[in-house]
């Protein structure tokens, strides 16, 4: 296990350092004192607290449980029954409920949710109103026979309806899953059909970049592809008429009821998040009530220092695990701000405007949006009232050093930049910041508490100040409890533990510096990750290779040296076909309408052939590394390629977009 130290050597000066006055008031400082009183040890700085959290996980997570006053039935004295991966069992014998914790603010008249539409329409829901709506939807679900373990799915944009529906589902012990309406019916069905859902909650459409997208036809197609459905609820985001006679949202929320939470086992399933489907059918990743409650209290309450009444806005969609993290702002009493629409409509300043108007304290933005703000010449610190803003979070891709400088110079020098690395797999983070950690440009401040993060080489040896595979060497409560339809656990083990048995391998290239900071160099797998929104290459292939003129396709998402992102689509054309303007337009339309409008390729390039492994798998990761400047002899052995000449063909694209 790597132990964090405060060694600096010739380290660069940090761009941000903690304010001693703020450190003294931070909850992580209170927690360190709380833990010290229990253990008799002292944790004078973040590194000491982190070392305690990974060396004594039972003591650490027990302290988190008590510090945040987790409410449960049963004895919480036994913390970690089996400290193995996979298969760790946390707090066995306890029963609790996520929604009960999310609604602990009671009938407060203060805002719980602020939901903003792209056209400016805003809905504010108080804690009292949220409790009433959640109770109403839960009662309606019970009337439909929905019970513990049943699945409820949402085909929804990022509005308050999804939050209410999820909390109602979790409150009765049922299992939630959702995706955005930028997925077509087939993409949504590829995920939901695996779950045999009994209830679908679907919007009539959404707005994006000034346009209205009517999704009633897609909803009808999705309903036909989900034969286990009992009822479908219509959510009137656009207010369009419903010819299918689905149950109106207004009817579902009209029930007069009081919350009645069903406490379930600590590791009972809470939600199913889906992998991007890079290599086939998306994997259903299942997380439990207890693990999410504990981890999100730690991350939001200690690392982000979120408190009751503070406003928490992270730009996301329902497709991304950050939606789940935003909802968990309710666990610590924060007001969550939702925005459904383009981040640059009607102009590039839109998210900054929302942060100023709604007095946001913690703001989450993608690296791409921060780069775009700089290129657009925005001056949010000068032009807007951002006095409440104290923390800017960024995740989804590595944040380049220039963005740290831009935030300091153009947003505010006391605003902390909290670049974070995590994933859908744990619906949380691995590395990030805290009120007590310094910030260096281009780096993540430290591994998160409770995360035994290290960089390992190919032989499984830890390395410092060298690039290695991101691994986690001890269990985390928010690790998946299982994969859906994986009864013997084979898929889960292969996904995370096949490289280093008993140790989590995440799929990121990472450097842990001698002073304890973390640098992410990008994905070591082939997931397409644009502006924090992940998509599997299979979703692109499904629509592009369906065109008669396209024989085969290869899509790559390459992080660039300047912080940009290049996503070319390579196509092998059918005999007699030409990549003319008409075909390019059809490919773009197919990707935009049938896969994802956020993943339209930057370039479409015709190639004579695409290389595969001997077993027929496209060489996505080797091609990506090749485009990032890795010498071809270090990318893949020619004896493992079905057509080595096709691999060499791709070297001609290296100088076009990517600098070594």
XYZ file of C-alpha atoms in Angstrom, residues 25-613:
589
model
C -14.393 25.580 10.144
C -14.362 22.711 7.638
C -16.269 19.533 8.403
C -13.242 17.444 7.490
C -11.389 19.178 10.334
C -14.260 18.379 12.685
C -14.185 14.805 11.453
C -10.426 14.474 11.998
C -10.904 15.617 15.610
C -13.875 13.265 15.986
C -11.824 10.309 14.696
C -8.842 11.246 16.847
C -10.986 11.238 19.961
C -12.083 7.673 19.124
C -8.666 6.255 18.256
C -6.346 8.197 20.531
C -4.191 9.132 17.528
C -3.649 12.527 15.941
C -4.355 13.464 12.315
C -2.765 16.906 11.911
C -3.019 17.055 8.114
C -4.857 15.428 5.237
C -2.134 12.879 4.541
C -2.292 11.555 8.096
C -6.071 11.275 7.914
C -5.865 9.474 4.551
C -3.320 6.988 5.872
C -5.656 6.205 8.783
C -8.616 5.796 6.416
C -6.941 3.116 4.289
C -4.869 1.372 6.957
C -7.788 1.043 9.378
C -10.858 0.930 7.128
C -13.197 -0.475 9.777
C -12.343 2.291 12.227
C -12.574 4.936 9.521
C -15.953 3.926 8.081
C -17.371 3.393 11.569
C -16.376 6.988 12.313
C -18.076 8.177 9.099
C -21.222 6.279 10.133
C -21.364 7.936 13.546
C -20.197 11.397 12.440
C -23.066 11.667 9.955
C -25.530 9.945 12.284
C -26.553 7.189 9.871
C -30.010 5.865 10.779
C -30.433 2.087 10.641
C -31.886 -0.963 12.305
C -29.490 -3.568 13.656
C -26.046 -3.467 15.202
C -23.450 -1.401 13.316
C -20.606 -2.703 15.464
C -19.257 -5.093 12.838
C -18.039 -2.913 9.972
C -16.207 -5.142 7.502
C -17.014 -8.838 7.705
C -14.974 -9.936 4.673
C -12.156 -7.635 3.562
C -11.764 -9.273 0.142
C -12.357 -8.025 -3.385
C -14.732 -8.812 -4.830
C -17.073 -9.884 -2.056
C -16.428 -7.472 0.819
C -19.408 -7.298 3.193
C -19.987 -4.011 5.004
C -22.071 -3.499 8.148
C -23.740 -6.932 7.981
C -27.039 -7.151 9.819
C -27.947 -3.466 9.401
C -30.991 -2.204 7.507
C -31.423 1.335 6.215
C -32.893 3.384 3.374
C -31.354 6.000 1.074
C -34.516 8.096 0.734
C -34.990 8.314 4.480
C -31.576 9.977 4.697
C -32.215 12.201 1.668
C -35.378 13.640 3.239
C -34.038 14.290 6.730
C -34.667 18.033 6.376
C -38.323 17.264 7.079
C -40.984 19.814 6.187
C -38.637 22.776 5.819
C -39.931 25.557 3.544
C -36.412 26.114 2.178
C -35.590 24.986 -1.350
C -34.539 21.387 -1.848
C -34.469 21.436 -5.672
C -34.156 24.242 -8.213
C -34.941 22.827 -11.671
C -34.094 25.027 -14.670
C -35.154 24.434 -18.277
C -33.191 25.601 -21.298
C -35.911 28.121 -22.153
C -35.512 29.710 -18.720
C -38.476 28.131 -16.980
C -37.612 27.441 -13.345
C -39.345 25.230 -10.787
C -38.386 25.512 -7.127
C -39.425 22.697 -4.804
C -39.199 23.042 -1.042
C -38.232 20.203 1.264
C -41.855 19.972 2.372
C -43.077 19.762 -1.230
C -40.414 17.196 -2.060
C -41.498 14.961 0.813
C -45.111 15.194 -0.298
C -44.356 14.402 -3.946
C -42.044 11.508 -3.070
C -44.668 10.077 -0.723
C -47.351 10.416 -3.415
C -45.323 8.644 -6.106
C -44.313 5.926 -3.625
C -47.951 5.344 -2.730
C -48.893 5.133 -6.415
C -46.102 2.637 -7.052
C -47.397 0.482 -4.210
C -50.869 0.607 -5.742
C -49.360 -0.887 -8.909
C -47.934 -3.748 -6.861
C -44.344 -2.500 -6.938
C -42.337 -3.812 -4.017
C -38.850 -4.486 -2.739
C -36.485 -5.467 -5.541
C -38.808 -4.553 -8.447
C -37.324 -2.293 -11.106
C -38.580 1.159 -12.066
C -36.892 2.891 -14.995
C -36.814 6.495 -16.150
C -36.427 7.737 -19.733
C -35.998 11.322 -18.700
C -34.141 14.594 -19.142
C -32.502 16.296 -16.166
C -35.577 17.733 -14.446
C -36.963 17.426 -10.924
C -39.296 14.619 -12.021
C -36.436 12.136 -12.157
C -35.278 13.011 -8.658
C -38.781 12.573 -7.243
C -39.325 9.295 -9.084
C -35.974 7.897 -7.962
C -36.500 8.832 -4.306
C -39.977 7.290 -4.357
C -38.623 4.104 -5.915
C -35.771 3.799 -3.419
C -38.053 4.687 -0.529
C -40.106 1.512 -1.010
C -37.040 -0.666 -1.605
C -37.471 -0.940 -5.368
C -34.537 -0.501 -7.776
C -34.045 2.520 -10.041
C -32.344 2.967 -13.403
C -32.457 5.866 -15.841
C -31.085 7.217 -19.081
C -31.519 10.421 -21.029
C -33.715 10.888 -24.054
C -30.787 11.556 -26.338
C -30.599 7.772 -26.450
C -32.881 6.274 -29.053
C -35.418 3.627 -28.087
C -33.025 0.846 -29.049
C -30.225 2.306 -26.904
C -32.518 2.702 -23.920
C -33.948 -0.777 -24.437
C -30.455 -2.299 -24.567
C -30.141 -1.169 -20.967
C -33.639 -1.367 -19.528
C -34.729 -4.669 -21.092
C -32.072 -6.466 -19.064
C -33.868 -5.390 -15.883
C -37.412 -6.617 -16.694
C -38.829 -3.330 -15.398
C -42.416 -3.066 -14.185
C -42.842 0.721 -14.427
C -41.520 3.207 -17.004
C -41.507 6.923 -16.254
C -40.911 8.825 -19.489
C -41.004 12.433 -20.635
C -42.684 13.618 -23.808
C -39.423 15.231 -24.917
C -36.678 17.686 -24.113
C -35.047 20.897 -25.313
C -31.517 21.126 -26.608
C -29.676 24.026 -28.192
C -32.846 25.974 -28.870
C -34.707 23.079 -30.438
C -37.606 21.004 -29.140
C -37.168 17.238 -29.396
C -40.473 15.356 -29.408
C -39.763 11.878 -27.977
C -43.296 10.492 -27.908
C -42.496 8.155 -30.791
C -39.350 6.904 -29.066
C -41.333 6.313 -25.879
C -43.897 4.273 -27.805
C -41.110 2.209 -29.387
C -39.480 1.693 -25.985
C -42.734 0.532 -24.426
C -43.085 -2.090 -27.161
C -39.573 -3.333 -26.385
C -40.230 -3.717 -22.646
C -42.893 -6.426 -22.361
C -42.705 -6.646 -18.547
C -44.098 -3.128 -18.046
C -47.319 -2.770 -16.064
C -47.772 0.981 -16.483
C -46.051 3.946 -18.140
C -46.125 7.403 -16.588
C -46.078 10.445 -18.878
C -43.986 13.402 -17.674
C -45.055 16.647 -19.420
C -41.704 18.372 -19.938
C -42.877 19.864 -23.258
C -46.621 19.718 -22.572
C -47.412 17.720 -25.706
C -50.660 15.728 -25.966
C -50.450 12.027 -25.167
C -52.263 9.814 -27.640
C -51.101 6.650 -25.894
C -53.127 7.384 -22.745
C -50.247 6.861 -20.356
C -50.753 7.739 -16.698
C -50.212 11.509 -16.289
C -47.536 12.650 -13.839
C -50.093 14.986 -12.299
C -52.296 12.017 -11.423
C -49.417 10.090 -9.869
C -48.366 13.016 -7.674
C -51.909 13.908 -6.623
C -52.102 11.136 -4.022
C -52.184 12.436 -0.448
C -49.684 10.335 1.489
C -46.957 10.442 4.113
C -43.460 9.015 3.555
C -43.153 5.399 4.673
C -39.576 4.226 4.239
C -38.738 0.543 3.865
C -35.410 -0.195 5.514
C -33.515 -2.801 3.510
C -30.252 -4.680 3.951
C -27.109 -2.556 3.777
C -26.182 -4.133 0.436
C -29.705 -4.237 -1.028
C -29.689 -2.806 -4.583
C -30.403 0.915 -4.839
C -29.874 1.614 -8.524
C -28.419 0.089 -11.669
C -25.986 2.214 -13.657
C -24.883 0.982 -17.047
C -21.439 0.820 -18.575
C -20.996 2.477 -21.918
C -21.185 -0.773 -23.875
C -17.725 -0.503 -25.406
C -17.408 -4.201 -26.094
C -21.031 -5.263 -26.375
C -24.226 -5.070 -24.383
C -23.946 -2.427 -21.629
C -23.177 -3.952 -18.230
C -25.638 -3.240 -15.431
C -23.591 -2.095 -12.420
C -25.539 -2.456 -9.183
C -24.810 -0.347 -6.093
C -26.302 -0.795 -2.652
C -28.172 1.573 -0.337
C -25.608 1.504 2.439
C -22.478 1.878 0.358
C -23.847 4.896 -1.490
C -25.146 6.540 1.693
C -21.761 6.208 3.396
C -19.556 7.126 0.465
C -21.600 10.123 -0.670
C -21.752 11.531 2.853
C -17.963 11.266 2.927
C -17.396 12.760 -0.516
C -19.951 15.546 -0.381
C -19.857 16.257 3.333
C -16.100 16.026 3.982
C -14.349 16.595 0.667
C -16.767 19.164 -0.780
C -17.768 20.533 2.636
C -21.402 20.747 1.497
C -23.837 21.710 4.228
C -27.529 22.283 4.721
C -28.775 25.198 2.659
C -25.751 25.542 0.368
C -26.491 25.296 -3.342
C -24.907 22.494 -5.352
C -24.917 22.624 -9.166
C -23.065 20.133 -11.351
C -23.844 20.158 -15.042
C -24.860 16.614 -15.982
C -27.469 14.473 -17.662
C -29.377 11.469 -16.366
C -26.989 9.254 -18.376
C -24.005 10.087 -16.194
C -23.182 9.015 -12.646
C -22.789 12.684 -11.698
C -26.600 12.875 -11.801
C -26.643 10.355 -8.955
C -24.010 12.381 -7.109
C -26.021 15.575 -7.520
C -29.114 13.897 -6.068
C -26.981 12.846 -3.100
C -26.499 16.498 -2.277
C -29.847 16.034 -0.541
C -28.170 13.614 1.891
C -26.219 16.489 3.442
C -29.107 18.947 3.242
C -27.827 20.937 0.253
C -30.130 22.537 -2.298
C -29.494 20.819 -5.620
C -29.662 22.813 -8.852
C -30.660 20.961 -12.030
C -30.291 22.319 -15.550
C -31.694 20.565 -18.602
C -30.304 21.936 -21.820
C -27.192 22.861 -23.742
C -24.421 24.386 -21.627
C -23.777 26.962 -24.337
C -27.314 28.060 -25.193
C -28.037 30.838 -25.847
C -24.367 31.705 -25.303
C -21.237 30.151 -23.750
C -21.838 31.896 -20.424
C -25.030 30.001 -19.611
C -23.713 27.843 -16.757
C -21.915 30.783 -15.159
C -25.155 32.773 -15.336
C -27.010 29.994 -13.525
C -24.317 29.808 -10.850
C -24.560 33.544 -10.246
C -28.355 33.789 -10.341
C -28.879 30.930 -7.921
C -25.981 31.731 -5.571
C -24.210 28.415 -6.107
C -21.477 27.402 -3.653
C -20.186 24.249 -5.373
C -20.195 24.209 -9.177
C -19.288 21.222 -11.367
C -18.103 21.785 -14.939
C -16.420 19.639 -17.571
C -12.845 20.351 -18.673
C -14.240 21.100 -22.122
C -16.573 23.779 -20.772
C -13.755 25.453 -18.859
C -11.549 25.423 -21.964
C -14.434 26.782 -24.006
C -15.049 29.572 -21.501
C -11.423 30.641 -21.832
C -11.501 30.534 -25.641
C -14.708 32.584 -25.650
C -13.014 35.293 -23.596
C -15.480 35.024 -20.734
C -14.885 37.015 -17.542
C -17.343 35.499 -15.053
C -15.486 36.833 -12.032
C -15.707 40.371 -13.393
C -19.131 40.324 -15.023
C -21.160 38.225 -12.580
C -21.810 38.103 -8.858
C -20.081 34.877 -7.849
C -19.441 35.772 -4.212
C -20.976 32.515 -2.968
C -18.866 30.337 -5.283
C -16.043 28.646 -3.361
C -15.411 25.379 -5.226
C -15.346 24.370 -8.892
C -15.352 20.630 -9.450
C -14.255 19.085 -12.726
C -14.352 15.471 -13.847
C -14.917 13.310 -16.898
C -11.447 13.928 -18.343
C -8.109 15.293 -17.172
C -8.169 19.049 -16.543
C -5.247 20.789 -18.292
C -3.030 23.184 -16.310
C -4.182 26.275 -18.199
C -7.717 25.834 -16.871
C -6.491 26.120 -13.280
C -4.793 29.397 -14.169
C -7.867 30.627 -16.013
C -10.113 29.991 -13.007
C -7.712 31.853 -10.736
C -7.391 34.829 -13.076
C -10.907 35.052 -14.490
C -13.205 33.545 -11.858
C -11.522 34.196 -8.513
C -8.250 33.468 -6.780
C -9.998 32.065 -3.684
C -12.111 29.597 -5.687
C -10.671 26.119 -5.237
C -10.407 23.931 -8.332
C -11.261 20.358 -7.367
C -10.372 18.155 -10.300
C -11.734 14.701 -9.517
C -11.306 11.201 -10.923
C -13.925 8.542 -10.361
C -16.356 6.446 -12.290
C -19.732 4.884 -12.837
C -18.260 1.668 -11.490
C -18.135 3.038 -7.924
C -20.572 5.941 -8.487
C -18.010 8.031 -6.634
C -14.456 9.284 -6.823
C -10.990 7.873 -6.385
C -9.008 11.115 -6.184
C -9.982 14.724 -5.584
C -9.551 17.616 -3.205
C -10.582 18.719 0.266
C -10.640 22.059 2.088
C -7.332 20.998 3.649
C -5.425 20.097 0.445
C -3.352 22.308 -1.835
C -3.966 22.465 -5.583
C -1.303 22.179 -8.296
C -2.103 23.024 -11.944
C -2.806 19.903 -13.968
C -2.964 17.678 -10.882
C -5.576 16.218 -8.561
C -4.774 17.070 -4.973
C -4.830 13.596 -3.386
C -6.540 10.203 -3.222
C -9.909 10.498 -1.497
C -10.389 9.312 2.049
C -11.049 5.592 2.233
C -9.582 4.986 -1.236
C -6.347 2.973 -1.174
C -5.280 4.296 -4.562
C -1.929 3.471 -6.143
C -0.211 3.333 -9.531
C 0.988 -0.143 -10.473
C 3.180 -1.290 -13.296
C 2.418 -4.325 -15.467
C 4.036 -6.612 -12.899
C 1.819 -5.374 -10.070
C 4.484 -3.285 -8.351
C 3.600 0.189 -7.046
C 5.363 3.094 -8.748
C 5.740 6.732 -7.689
C 6.296 9.605 -10.117
C 5.740 7.132 -12.964
C 2.675 6.354 -15.032
C 0.924 3.142 -14.053
C -2.486 1.529 -13.881
C -4.859 3.059 -11.344
C -5.567 0.395 -8.742
C -7.394 0.299 -5.425
C -5.945 -2.206 -2.998
C -8.602 -2.361 -0.259
C -12.416 -2.459 -0.507
C -14.651 0.619 -0.734
C -18.304 0.511 0.390
C -19.492 1.939 -2.938
C -17.919 -0.746 -5.096
C -20.568 -2.698 -7.061
C -22.442 -5.292 -5.075
C -22.747 -7.220 -8.351
C -23.427 -6.916 -12.071
C -26.958 -7.502 -13.296
C -27.440 -10.941 -14.837
C -24.050 -12.110 -13.579
C -25.071 -14.840 -11.119
C -21.612 -16.277 -10.495
C -19.804 -12.935 -10.540
C -17.624 -13.812 -13.522
C -18.243 -10.593 -15.455
C -17.599 -8.435 -12.414
C -14.344 -10.221 -11.599
C -13.180 -10.001 -15.201
C -14.012 -6.296 -15.393
C -11.969 -5.182 -12.378
C -9.923 -8.041 -10.973
C -8.728 -9.982 -13.997
C -5.419 -8.122 -14.288
C -4.454 -8.086 -10.609
C -6.462 -10.741 -8.692
C -7.933 -9.296 -5.514
C -7.027 -5.728 -6.516
C -9.292 -3.293 -8.351
C -7.915 -2.127 -11.722
C -9.924 0.814 -12.961
C -8.656 1.416 -16.491
C -7.002 4.832 -16.058
C -3.365 5.729 -16.552
C -2.298 7.473 -13.350
C 0.769 8.966 -11.696
C 0.983 9.282 -7.925
C 3.563 11.957 -7.141
C 6.019 11.834 -4.263
C 4.033 14.571 -2.508
C 0.805 12.579 -2.805
C -0.992 14.337 -5.647
C -2.482 12.389 -8.562
C -2.231 12.928 -12.315
C -4.640 11.138 -14.660
C -3.316 10.649 -18.195
C -6.552 9.385 -19.718
C -8.368 6.122 -20.112
C -6.502 2.928 -20.691
C -9.623 1.449 -22.258
C -11.606 2.645 -25.279
C -14.595 4.396 -23.730
C -15.543 7.577 -25.577
C -15.586 10.351 -22.994
C -16.588 13.709 -24.410
C -17.310 16.586 -22.006
C -17.776 14.110 -19.208
C -20.452 12.130 -21.073
C -19.372 8.553 -21.714
C -20.513 6.448 -24.630
C -19.418 3.079 -25.854
C -18.029 2.687 -29.332
C -20.555 -0.089 -29.922
C -23.342 2.514 -29.885
C -21.601 4.330 -32.753
C -20.931 1.150 -34.704
C -24.529 0.026 -34.413
C -25.786 2.999 -36.425
C -22.854 3.708 -38.750
C -22.272 0.150 -39.850
C -25.977 -0.157 -40.579
C -25.505 2.185 -43.543
C -25.091 0.198 -46.767
C -22.121 2.278 -47.894
C -20.104 1.529 -44.728
C -18.473 -1.847 -44.400
C -16.835 -1.261 -41.036
C -16.058 1.601 -38.696
C -13.605 2.452 -35.934
C -14.123 5.395 -33.587
C -11.434 6.746 -31.270
C -11.545 9.366 -28.531
C -8.045 10.718 -27.972
C -7.077 13.172 -25.229
C -4.720 15.761 -26.730
C -1.570 17.274 -25.296
C -3.193 20.744 -25.177
C -6.183 19.500 -23.162
C -8.455 19.056 -26.154
C -10.181 15.930 -27.351
C -10.170 14.505 -30.877
C -12.805 11.978 -31.875
C -12.278 10.748 -35.452
C -14.443 8.115 -37.111
C -12.599 5.840 -39.547
C -14.733 4.018 -42.087
C -14.083 1.218 -44.561
C -16.401 1.816 -47.481
C -18.339 -0.763 -49.416
C -17.296 -1.420 -52.985
C -18.323 1.434 -55.244
C -19.104 3.842 -52.394
C -17.511 7.276 -52.048
C -17.139 9.354 -48.901
C -18.764 12.403 -50.446
C -20.610 15.212 -48.710
C -23.926 13.384 -48.927
C -22.586 10.271 -47.190
C -20.775 12.320 -44.542
C -24.039 14.109 -43.782
C -25.922 10.816 -43.489
C -23.304 9.411 -41.105
C -23.477 12.530 -38.935
C -27.276 12.412 -38.903
C -27.266 8.737 -37.963
C -24.892 9.277 -35.052
C -26.712 12.387 -33.848
C -30.232 10.958 -33.966
C -29.694 7.276 -33.211
C -26.674 7.201 -30.908
C -25.892 10.527 -29.219
C -25.803 14.154 -30.421
C -22.886 14.718 -28.049
C -20.735 12.146 -29.839
C -20.834 13.284 -33.446
C -17.291 12.635 -34.759
C -14.896 15.506 -35.333
C -13.749 14.008 -38.618
C -14.844 11.133 -40.825
C -11.917 9.502 -42.608
C -11.976 6.673 -45.154
C -9.353 3.952 -44.616
C -8.673 0.782 -46.608
C -8.933 -1.579 -43.605
C -9.295 -1.720 -39.834
C -6.952 -3.903 -37.768
C -8.269 -6.605 -35.445
C -6.917 -9.066 -32.963
